Amino acid sequence: ALRKLVRLRLALPNLSNAPDELDATRKALVSELDVVWSAVQRAHEKSPQSVLVSQIVPSANEVIDLNTTRYWAANSHMPAAVLVMLAACAVVACMLIGHSCGQTERRHAGLWFALITLFGLTLYVILDFDRPTLGVVRVDHTPLEQLQASFEANPLSPPPE
């Protein structure tokens, strides 16, 4: 179950443009998490005082909680009204700089360039953080990839049921 869980988790970022496949993969991921939790429950029922089980329960619970957190983060985006307000503020600020330049009868090209660049980069970074699968800022999946490689390097037979 853990091997499939890792494989499914690594597949999620590549499916951001395929909503149907993304939804199916998320459902499969939740199903695998249920399998992991069922295995933890069975182990706990067999020996509730076992040190191994007492260490597995919090770890499995954290994996499930992190999956929920990742799902929430991937589906919670900044409201459009906030983006419109930010863009409107940038436009108004540029208009005020233009008005100020008109009043002094002197253009400040460096100020204009710096301000527009600053507003543009700020909006870009906000949008990039809001959509982590589409922009430059990406989540590093190296630890999961290393875990998957270690699973492939050390194949185990499935435990008897």
GROMACS .gro file of N, CA and C in nm:
model
  483
    1ALA      N    1   0.082  -0.119   0.000
    1ALA     CA    2   0.000   0.000   0.000
    1ALA      C    3   0.087   0.126   0.000
    2LEU      N    4   0.197   0.122   0.076
    2LEU     CA    5   0.283   0.241   0.080
    2LEU      C    6   0.349   0.268  -0.055
    3ARG      N    7   0.386   0.162  -0.124
    3ARG     CA    8   0.448   0.180  -0.256
    3ARG      C    9   0.350   0.247  -0.353
    4LYS      N   10   0.226   0.198  -0.352
    4LYS     CA   11   0.125   0.256  -0.441
    4LYS      C   12   0.093   0.400  -0.398
    5LEU      N   13   0.092   0.424  -0.268
    5LEU     CA   14   0.066   0.557  -0.215
    5LEU      C   15   0.171   0.657  -0.265
    6VAL      N   16   0.297   0.617  -0.261
    6VAL     CA   17   0.405   0.704  -0.308
    6VAL      C   18   0.392   0.728  -0.458
    7ARG      N   19   0.364   0.621  -0.534
    7ARG     CA   20   0.350   0.634  -0.679
    7ARG      C   21   0.235   0.729  -0.715
    8LEU      N   22   0.123   0.716  -0.647
    8LEU     CA   23   0.008   0.804  -0.672
    8LEU      C   24   0.039   0.948  -0.634
    9ARG      N   25   0.107   0.966  -0.522
    9ARG     CA   26   0.141   1.102  -0.476
    9ARG      C   27   0.233   1.172  -0.575
   10LEU      N   28   0.327   1.095  -0.633
   10LEU     CA   29   0.419   1.154  -0.732
   10LEU      C   30   0.348   1.183  -0.864
   11ALA      N   31   0.238   1.116  -0.891
   11ALA     CA   32   0.165   1.138  -1.017
   11ALA      C   33   0.080   1.264  -1.012
   12LEU      N   34   0.040   1.308  -0.894
   12LEU     CA   35  -0.051   1.422  -0.883
   12LEU      C   36  -0.004   1.550  -0.952
   13PRO      N   37   0.120   1.596  -0.932
   13PRO     CA   38   0.159   1.724  -0.995
   13PRO      C   39   0.157   1.720  -1.148
   14ASN      N   40   0.172   1.602  -1.206
   14ASN     CA   41   0.173   1.592  -1.352
   14ASN      C   42   0.033   1.592  -1.412
   15LEU      N   43  -0.068   1.587  -1.327
   15LEU     CA   44  -0.206   1.578  -1.376
   15LEU      C   45  -0.284   1.707  -1.360
   16SER      N   46  -0.216   1.818  -1.334
   16SER     CA   47  -0.287   1.943  -1.308
   16SER      C   48  -0.370   1.991  -1.427
   17ASN      N   49  -0.337   1.950  -1.548
   17ASN     CA   50  -0.412   1.992  -1.667
   17ASN      C   51  -0.514   1.888  -1.712
   18ALA      N   52  -0.526   1.779  -1.637
   18ALA     CA   53  -0.621   1.673  -1.671
   18ALA      C   54  -0.713   1.650  -1.551
   19PRO      N   55  -0.820   1.728  -1.539
   19PRO     CA   56  -0.903   1.723  -1.419
   19PRO      C   57  -0.964   1.586  -1.389
   20ASP      N   58  -1.005   1.512  -1.493
   20ASP     CA   59  -1.066   1.381  -1.469
   20ASP      C   60  -0.965   1.282  -1.412
   21GLU      N   61  -0.844   1.281  -1.471
   21GLU     CA   62  -0.739   1.192  -1.421
   21GLU      C   63  -0.694   1.235  -1.282
   22LEU      N   64  -0.689   1.365  -1.259
   22LEU     CA   65  -0.650   1.417  -1.127
   22LEU      C   66  -0.750   1.371  -1.022
   23ASP      N   67  -0.879   1.382  -1.052
   23ASP     CA   68  -0.982   1.340  -0.958
   23ASP      C   69  -0.973   1.189  -0.931
   24ALA      N   70  -0.954   1.111  -1.037
   24ALA     CA   71  -0.942   0.965  -1.020
   24ALA      C   72  -0.819   0.929  -0.936
   25THR      N   73  -0.710   0.999  -0.959
   25THR     CA   74  -0.588   0.972  -0.883
   25THR      C   75  -0.606   1.011  -0.737
   26ARG      N   76  -0.673   1.122  -0.712
   26ARG     CA   77  -0.699   1.163  -0.572
   26ARG      C   78  -0.788   1.061  -0.502
   27LYS      N   79  -0.889   1.008  -0.572
   27LYS     CA   80  -0.975   0.906  -0.512
   27LYS      C   81  -0.896   0.779  -0.483
   28ALA      N   82  -0.807   0.741  -0.575
   28ALA     CA   83  -0.723   0.623  -0.553
   28ALA      C   84  -0.629   0.647  -0.434
   29LEU      N   85  -0.580   0.768  -0.421
   29LEU     CA   86  -0.491   0.804  -0.310
   29LEU      C   87  -0.565   0.790  -0.177
   30VAL      N   88  -0.687   0.840  -0.170
   30VAL     CA   89  -0.768   0.828  -0.048
   30VAL      C   90  -0.796   0.681  -0.018
   31SER      N   91  -0.822   0.603  -0.123
   31SER     CA   92  -0.845   0.460  -0.105
   31SER      C   93  -0.722   0.390  -0.047
   32GLU      N   94  -0.605   0.426  -0.097
   32GLU     CA   95  -0.481   0.367  -0.045
   32GLU      C   96  -0.455   0.411   0.099
   33LEU      N   97  -0.490   0.535   0.131
   33LEU     CA   98  -0.476   0.580   0.270
   33LEU      C   99  -0.567   0.500   0.362
   34ASP      N  100  -0.685   0.465   0.313
   34ASP     CA  101  -0.776   0.380   0.390
   34ASP      C  102  -0.716   0.242   0.413
   35VAL      N  103  -0.647   0.189   0.310
   35VAL     CA  104  -0.581   0.059   0.323
   35VAL      C  105  -0.471   0.067   0.429
   36VAL      N  106  -0.393   0.174   0.425
   36VAL     CA  107  -0.285   0.191   0.523
   36VAL      C  108  -0.344   0.200   0.663
   37TRP      N  109  -0.449   0.280   0.680
   37TRP     CA  110  -0.507   0.295   0.813
   37TRP      C  111  -0.569   0.164   0.862
   38SER      N  112  -0.628   0.087   0.770
   38SER     CA  113  -0.684  -0.045   0.807
   38SER      C  114  -0.574  -0.138   0.854
   39ALA      N  115  -0.460  -0.135   0.789
   39ALA     CA  116  -0.346  -0.218   0.830
   39ALA      C  117  -0.296  -0.177   0.968
   40VAL      N  118  -0.293  -0.047   0.993
   40VAL     CA  119  -0.251   0.002   1.125
   40VAL      C  120  -0.351  -0.044   1.231
   41GLN      N  121  -0.479  -0.036   1.201
   41GLN     CA  122  -0.581  -0.079   1.297
   41GLN      C  123  -0.570  -0.229   1.326
   42ARG      N  124  -0.547  -0.310   1.221
   42ARG     CA  125  -0.530  -0.454   1.242
   42ARG      C  126  -0.409  -0.483   1.328
   43ALA      N  127  -0.299  -0.412   1.303
   43ALA     CA  128  -0.178  -0.433   1.384
   43ALA      C  129  -0.202  -0.393   1.528
   44HIS      N  130  -0.276  -0.286   1.548
   44HIS     CA  131  -0.306  -0.241   1.684
   44HIS      C  132  -0.398  -0.340   1.756
   45GLU      N  133  -0.492  -0.400   1.683
   45GLU     CA  134  -0.582  -0.498   1.744
   45GLU      C  135  -0.506  -0.624   1.787
   46LYS      N  136  -0.404  -0.662   1.708
   46LYS     CA  137  -0.327  -0.782   1.741
   46LYS      C  138  -0.242  -0.761   1.866
   47SER      N  139  -0.179  -0.646   1.879
   47SER     CA  140  -0.094  -0.619   1.996
   47SER      C  141  -0.098  -0.471   2.029
   48PRO      N  142  -0.196  -0.429   2.109
   48PRO     CA  143  -0.214  -0.286   2.139
   48PRO      C  144  -0.097  -0.224   2.214
   49GLN      N  145  -0.017  -0.303   2.285
   49GLN     CA  146   0.092  -0.248   2.366
   49GLN      C  147   0.226  -0.247   2.290
   50SER      N  148   0.226  -0.294   2.169
   50SER     CA  149   0.351  -0.304   2.093
   50SER      C  150   0.412  -0.166   2.067
   51VAL      N  151   0.544  -0.158   2.085
   51VAL     CA  152   0.616  -0.032   2.060
   51VAL      C  153   0.608   0.004   1.912
   52LEU      N  154   0.619  -0.097   1.826
   52LEU     CA  155   0.614  -0.072   1.683
   52LEU      C  156   0.481  -0.009   1.643
   53VAL      N  157   0.373  -0.064   1.695
   53VAL     CA  158   0.241  -0.010   1.663
   53VAL      C  159   0.227   0.131   1.717
   54SER      N  160   0.278   0.156   1.836
   54SER     CA  161   0.265   0.289   1.895
   54SER      C  162   0.341   0.394   1.815
   55GLN      N  163   0.442   0.354   1.742
   55GLN     CA  164   0.514   0.449   1.657
   55GLN      C  165   0.449   0.462   1.519
   56ILE      N  166   0.382   0.358   1.475
   56ILE     CA  167   0.320   0.360   1.343
   56ILE      C  168   0.192   0.443   1.342
   57VAL      N  169   0.115   0.436   1.449
   57VAL     CA  170  -0.014   0.506   1.454
   57VAL      C  171   0.003   0.656   1.430
   58PRO      N  172   0.090   0.727   1.504
   58PRO     CA  173   0.105   0.871   1.477
   58PRO      C  174   0.160   0.901   1.338
   59SER      N  175   0.248   0.815   1.289
   59SER     CA  176   0.305   0.837   1.155
   59SER      C  177   0.198   0.822   1.048
   60ALA      N  178   0.118   0.718   1.058
   60ALA     CA  179   0.010   0.697   0.960
   60ALA      C  180  -0.092   0.810   0.969
   61ASN      N  181  -0.121   0.852   1.089
   61ASN     CA  182  -0.215   0.963   1.107
   61ASN      C  183  -0.160   1.091   1.044
   62GLU      N  184  -0.032   1.114   1.057
   62GLU     CA  185   0.029   1.234   0.998
   62GLU      C  186   0.026   1.229   0.846
   63VAL      N  187   0.047   1.110   0.788
   63VAL     CA  188   0.040   1.096   0.643
   63VAL      C  189  -0.101   1.130   0.594
   64ILE      N  190  -0.201   1.082   0.665
   64ILE     CA  191  -0.340   1.110   0.627
   64ILE      C  192  -0.368   1.260   0.642
   65ASP      N  193  -0.323   1.319   0.751
   65ASP     CA  194  -0.345   1.463   0.773
   65ASP      C  195  -0.275   1.547   0.666
   66LEU      N  196  -0.153   1.508   0.629
   66LEU     CA  197  -0.080   1.582   0.525
   66LEU      C  198  -0.150   1.572   0.391
   67ASN      N  199  -0.209   1.457   0.361
   67ASN     CA  200  -0.282   1.443   0.236
   67ASN      C  201  -0.400   1.539   0.234
   68THR      N  202  -0.469   1.551   0.346
   68THR     CA  203  -0.581   1.644   0.355
   68THR      C  204  -0.534   1.788   0.340
   69THR      N  205  -0.422   1.820   0.402
   69THR     CA  206  -0.366   1.955   0.391
   69THR      C  207  -0.326   1.986   0.247
   70ARG      N  208  -0.263   1.890   0.180
   70ARG     CA  209  -0.224   1.911   0.040
   70ARG      C  210  -0.346   1.930  -0.050
   71TYR      N  211  -0.449   1.852  -0.025
   71TYR     CA  212  -0.572   1.865  -0.104
   71TYR      C  213  -0.632   2.004  -0.084
   72TRP      N  214  -0.638   2.048   0.040
   72TRP     CA  215  -0.693   2.180   0.069
   72TRP      C  216  -0.609   2.289   0.002
   73ALA      N  217  -0.477   2.278   0.012
   73ALA     CA  218  -0.389   2.380  -0.046
   73ALA      C  219  -0.401   2.384  -0.199
   74ALA      N  220  -0.419   2.268  -0.261
   74ALA     CA  221  -0.430   2.264  -0.406
   74ALA      C  222  -0.563   2.319  -0.456
   75ASN      N  223  -0.666   2.314  -0.373
   75ASN     CA  224  -0.798   2.355  -0.417
   75ASN      C  225  -0.844   2.489  -0.360
   76SER      N  226  -0.765   2.550  -0.277
   76SER     CA  227  -0.801   2.680  -0.219
   76SER      C  228  -0.718   2.788  -0.287
   77HIS      N  229  -0.785   2.872  -0.361
   77HIS     CA  230  -0.715   2.977  -0.434
   77HIS      C  231  -0.764   3.114  -0.388
   78MET      N  232  -0.683   3.211  -0.420
   78MET     CA  233  -0.717   3.348  -0.385
   78MET      C  234  -0.845   3.389  -0.459
   79PRO      N  235  -0.936   3.455  -0.388
   79PRO     CA  236  -1.059   3.500  -0.455
   79PRO      C  237  -1.028   3.598  -0.568
   80ALA      N  238  -1.108   3.593  -0.671
   80ALA     CA  239  -1.089   3.681  -0.785
   80ALA      C  240  -1.100   3.828  -0.745
   81ALA      N  241  -1.183   3.856  -0.647
   81ALA     CA  242  -1.199   3.996  -0.602
   81ALA      C  243  -1.068   4.051  -0.548
   82VAL      N  244  -0.991   3.968  -0.482
   82VAL     CA  245  -0.861   4.013  -0.429
   82VAL      C  246  -0.765   4.044  -0.544
   83LEU      N  247  -0.765   3.960  -0.645
   83LEU     CA  248  -0.678   3.986  -0.761
   83LEU      C  249  -0.719   4.113  -0.834
   84VAL      N  250  -0.849   4.134  -0.848
   84VAL     CA  251  -0.897   4.256  -0.913
   84VAL      C  252  -0.856   4.378  -0.831
   85MET      N  253  -0.868   4.368  -0.700
   85MET     CA  254  -0.830   4.480  -0.614
   85MET      C  255  -0.680   4.510  -0.624
   86LEU      N  256  -0.598   4.405  -0.626
   86LEU     CA  257  -0.454   4.427  -0.640
   86LEU      C  258  -0.421   4.493  -0.773
   87ALA      N  259  -0.482   4.445  -0.880
   87ALA     CA  260  -0.458   4.504  -1.012
   87ALA      C  261  -0.507   4.649  -1.015
   88ALA      N  262  -0.623   4.676  -0.955
   88ALA     CA  263  -0.675   4.813  -0.951
   88ALA      C  264  -0.581   4.905  -0.872
   89CYS      N  265  -0.530   4.856  -0.762
   89CYS     CA  266  -0.434   4.936  -0.683
   89CYS      C  267  -0.310   4.969  -0.766
   90ALA      N  268  -0.262   4.872  -0.843
   90ALA     CA  269  -0.144   4.895  -0.927
   90ALA      C  270  -0.175   5.001  -1.033
   91VAL      N  271  -0.292   4.992  -1.094
   91VAL     CA  272  -0.330   5.089  -1.197
   91VAL      C  273  -0.344   5.229  -1.136
   92VAL      N  274  -0.411   5.239  -1.022
   92VAL     CA  275  -0.430   5.369  -0.956
   92VAL      C  276  -0.295   5.429  -0.917
   93ALA      N  277  -0.206   5.346  -0.864
   93ALA     CA  278  -0.074   5.397  -0.826
   93ALA      C  279   0.002   5.449  -0.949
   94CYS      N  280  -0.008   5.379  -1.061
   94CYS     CA  281   0.058   5.426  -1.183
   94CYS      C  282  -0.005   5.556  -1.232
   95MET      N  283  -0.137   5.566  -1.219
   95MET     CA  284  -0.204   5.690  -1.259
   95MET      C  285  -0.161   5.807  -1.169
   96LEU      N  286  -0.146   5.781  -1.042
   96LEU     CA  287  -0.102   5.887  -0.950
   96LEU      C  288   0.041   5.931  -0.981
   97ILE      N  289   0.126   5.837  -1.015
   97ILE     CA  290   0.263   5.873  -1.054
   97ILE      C  291   0.258   5.956  -1.182
   98GLY      N  292   0.174   5.916  -1.277
   98GLY     CA  293   0.160   5.992  -1.401
   98GLY      C  294   0.108   6.133  -1.375
   99HIS      N  295   0.011   6.144  -1.289
   99HIS     CA  296  -0.042   6.276  -1.253
   99HIS      C  297   0.067   6.361  -1.186
  100SER      N  298   0.143   6.298  -1.098
  100SER     CA  299   0.251   6.369  -1.030
  100SER      C  300   0.356   6.418  -1.130
  101CYS      N  301   0.387   6.333  -1.225
  101CYS     CA  302   0.485   6.374  -1.328
  101CYS      C  303   0.429   6.489  -1.412
  102GLY      N  304   0.298   6.488  -1.438
  102GLY     CA  305   0.236   6.596  -1.515
  102GLY      C  306   0.237   6.727  -1.438
  103GLN      N  307   0.220   6.719  -1.309
  103GLN     CA  308   0.220   6.841  -1.226
  103GLN      C  309   0.357   6.905  -1.219
  104THR      N  310   0.460   6.822  -1.215
  104THR     CA  311   0.597   6.876  -1.205
  104THR      C  312   0.657   6.904  -1.342
  105GLU      N  313   0.586   6.864  -1.449
  105GLU     CA  314   0.633   6.880  -1.587
  105GLU      C  315   0.769   6.814  -1.609
  106ARG      N  316   0.790   6.704  -1.539
  106ARG     CA  317   0.917   6.630  -1.554
  106ARG      C  318   0.885   6.481  -1.544
  107ARG      N  319   0.934   6.404  -1.639
  107ARG     CA  320   0.910   6.259  -1.637
  107ARG      C  321   1.023   6.189  -1.563
  108HIS      N  322   0.985   6.092  -1.486
  108HIS     CA  323   1.082   6.011  -1.412
  108HIS      C  324   1.075   5.868  -1.465
  109ALA      N  325   1.145   5.843  -1.574
  109ALA     CA  326   1.138   5.712  -1.639
  109ALA      C  327   1.187   5.601  -1.547
  110GLY      N  328   1.289   5.629  -1.470
  110GLY     CA  329   1.341   5.529  -1.378
  110GLY      C  330   1.239   5.492  -1.272
  111LEU      N  331   1.167   5.592  -1.221
  111LEU     CA  332   1.063   5.568  -1.121
  111LEU      C  333   0.948   5.486  -1.182
  112TRP      N  334   0.908   5.524  -1.303
  112TRP     CA  335   0.803   5.449  -1.372
  112TRP      C  336   0.844   5.303  -1.391
  113PHE      N  337   0.963   5.282  -1.442
  113PHE     CA  338   1.012   5.147  -1.468
  113PHE      C  339   1.018   5.066  -1.338
  114ALA      N  340   1.072   5.126  -1.232
  114ALA     CA  341   1.083   5.055  -1.105
  114ALA      C  342   0.945   5.021  -1.049
  115LEU      N  343   0.852   5.114  -1.056
  115LEU     CA  344   0.719   5.092  -1.001
  115LEU      C  345   0.644   4.984  -1.078
  116ILE      N  346   0.645   4.993  -1.209
  116ILE     CA  347   0.575   4.893  -1.291
  116ILE      C  348   0.638   4.756  -1.273
  117THR      N  349   0.770   4.750  -1.268
  117THR     CA  350   0.838   4.623  -1.246
  117THR      C  351   0.803   4.566  -1.109
  118LEU      N  352   0.803   4.651  -1.007
  118LEU     CA  353   0.769   4.606  -0.873
  118LEU      C  354   0.626   4.553  -0.865
  119PHE      N  355   0.531   4.625  -0.922
  119PHE     CA  356   0.392   4.579  -0.922
  119PHE      C  357   0.377   4.449  -1.001
  120GLY      N  358   0.440   4.444  -1.117
  120GLY     CA  359   0.430   4.323  -1.199
  120GLY      C  360   0.488   4.201  -1.130
  121LEU      N  361   0.606   4.216  -1.072
  121LEU     CA  362   0.667   4.103  -1.002
  121LEU      C  363   0.587   4.062  -0.879
  122THR      N  364   0.533   4.160  -0.808
  122THR     CA  365   0.452   4.128  -0.690
  122THR      C  366   0.329   4.048  -0.729
  123LEU      N  367   0.258   4.093  -0.832
  123LEU     CA  368   0.141   4.018  -0.878
  123LEU      C  369   0.179   3.879  -0.928
  124TYR      N  370   0.291   3.870  -0.999
  124TYR     CA  371   0.336   3.740  -1.050
  124TYR      C  372   0.367   3.643  -0.936
  125VAL      N  373   0.437   3.690  -0.834
  125VAL     CA  374   0.473   3.603  -0.721
  125VAL      C  375   0.347   3.560  -0.645
  126ILE      N  376   0.254   3.652  -0.626
  126ILE     CA  377   0.128   3.616  -0.558
  126ILE      C  378   0.054   3.508  -0.637
  127LEU      N  379   0.043   3.525  -0.768
  127LEU     CA  380  -0.025   3.424  -0.850
  127LEU      C  381   0.053   3.293  -0.856
  128ASP      N  382   0.185   3.302  -0.855
  128ASP     CA  383   0.268   3.182  -0.859
  128ASP      C  384   0.251   3.100  -0.732
  129PHE      N  385   0.248   3.166  -0.618
  129PHE     CA  386   0.225   3.094  -0.493
  129PHE      C  387   0.083   3.039  -0.485
  130ASP      N  388  -0.011   3.108  -0.545
  130ASP     CA  389  -0.150   3.065  -0.542
  130ASP      C  390  -0.172   2.940  -0.627
  131ARG      N  391  -0.096   2.922  -0.732
  131ARG     CA  392  -0.108   2.806  -0.821
  131ARG      C  393   0.026   2.734  -0.829
  132PRO      N  394   0.060   2.654  -0.727
  132PRO     CA  395   0.194   2.595  -0.720
  132PRO      C  396   0.227   2.493  -0.829
  133THR      N  397   0.126   2.439  -0.897
  133THR     CA  398   0.156   2.342  -1.002
  133THR      C  399   0.179   2.406  -1.138
  134LEU      N  400   0.152   2.537  -1.150
  134LEU     CA  401   0.159   2.602  -1.280
  134LEU      C  402   0.276   2.698  -1.296
  135GLY      N  403   0.333   2.748  -1.190
  135GLY     CA  404   0.431   2.854  -1.199
  135GLY      C  405   0.575   2.807  -1.187
  136VAL      N  406   0.660   2.901  -1.152
  136VAL     CA  407   0.803   2.875  -1.137
  136VAL      C  408   0.831   2.809  -1.002
  137VAL      N  409   0.760   2.853  -0.898
  137VAL     CA  410   0.778   2.797  -0.765
  137VAL      C  411   0.709   2.662  -0.760
  138ARG      N  412   0.785   2.557  -0.739
  138ARG     CA  413   0.731   2.421  -0.736
  138ARG      C  414   0.769   2.353  -0.606
  139VAL      N  415   0.688   2.256  -0.567
  139VAL     CA  416   0.718   2.175  -0.449
  139VAL      C  417   0.823   2.072  -0.490
  140ASP      N  418   0.924   2.056  -0.407
  140ASP     CA  419   1.031   1.961  -0.436
  140ASP      C  420   0.984   1.820  -0.398
  141HIS      N  421   0.986   1.730  -0.494
  141HIS     CA  422   0.941   1.592  -0.471
  141HIS      C  423   1.058   1.496  -0.457
  142THR      N  424   1.178   1.548  -0.437
  142THR     CA  425   1.296   1.462  -0.426
  142THR      C  426   1.283   1.358  -0.316
  143PRO      N  427   1.237   1.393  -0.194
  143PRO     CA  428   1.226   1.289  -0.092
  143PRO      C  429   1.133   1.174  -0.132
  144LEU      N  430   1.020   1.206  -0.196
  144LEU     CA  431   0.930   1.100  -0.241
  144LEU      C  432   0.993   1.018  -0.353
  145GLU      N  433   1.065   1.084  -0.442
  145GLU     CA  434   1.132   1.013  -0.550
  145GLU      C  435   1.240   0.920  -0.495
  146GLN      N  436   1.312   0.965  -0.393
  146GLN     CA  437   1.414   0.880  -0.330
  146GLN      C  438   1.348   0.761  -0.259
  147LEU      N  439   1.235   0.785  -0.195
  147LEU     CA  440   1.163   0.676  -0.130
  147LEU      C  441   1.115   0.574  -0.232
  148GLN      N  442   1.063   0.622  -0.345
  148GLN     CA  443   1.019   0.531  -0.450
  148GLN      C  444   1.137   0.451  -0.505
  149ALA      N  445   1.251   0.516  -0.523
  149ALA     CA  446   1.371   0.445  -0.571
  149ALA      C  447   1.415   0.339  -0.471
  150SER      N  448   1.405   0.369  -0.341
  150SER     CA  449   1.444   0.270  -0.241
  150SER      C  450   1.346   0.152  -0.240
  151PHE      N  451   1.218   0.179  -0.266
  151PHE     CA  452   1.121   0.071  -0.278
  151PHE      C  453   1.154  -0.019  -0.396
  152GLU      N  454   1.192   0.043  -0.507
  152GLU     CA  455   1.223  -0.035  -0.627
  152GLU      C  456   1.354  -0.111  -0.612
  153ALA      N  457   1.449  -0.055  -0.535
  153ALA     CA  458   1.577  -0.122  -0.514
  153ALA      C  459   1.565  -0.239  -0.418
  154ASN      N  460   1.467  -0.235  -0.329
  154ASN     CA  461   1.448  -0.341  -0.229
  154ASN      C  462   1.307  -0.397  -0.238
  155PRO      N  463   1.278  -0.474  -0.344
  155PRO     CA  464   1.142  -0.528  -0.356
  155PRO      C  465   1.115  -0.631  -0.247
  156LEU      N  466   1.002  -0.620  -0.185
  156LEU     CA  467   0.959  -0.715  -0.083
  156LEU      C  468   0.836  -0.788  -0.131
  157SER      N  469   0.824  -0.910  -0.086
  157SER     CA  470   0.700  -0.981  -0.119
  157SER      C  471   0.590  -0.928  -0.029
  158PRO      N  472   0.467  -0.926  -0.079
  158PRO     CA  473   0.359  -0.873   0.004
  158PRO      C  474   0.337  -0.964   0.126
  159PRO      N  475   0.297  -0.906   0.239
  159PRO     CA  476   0.275  -0.988   0.360
  159PRO      C  477   0.154  -1.078   0.342
  160PRO      N  478   0.156  -1.192   0.405
  160PRO     CA  479   0.039  -1.281   0.394
  160PRO      C  480  -0.081  -1.220   0.462
  161GLU      N  481  -0.198  -1.243   0.405
  161GLU     CA  482  -0.321  -1.185   0.464
  161GLU      C  483  -0.402  -1.289   0.531
   0.00000   0.00000   0.00000
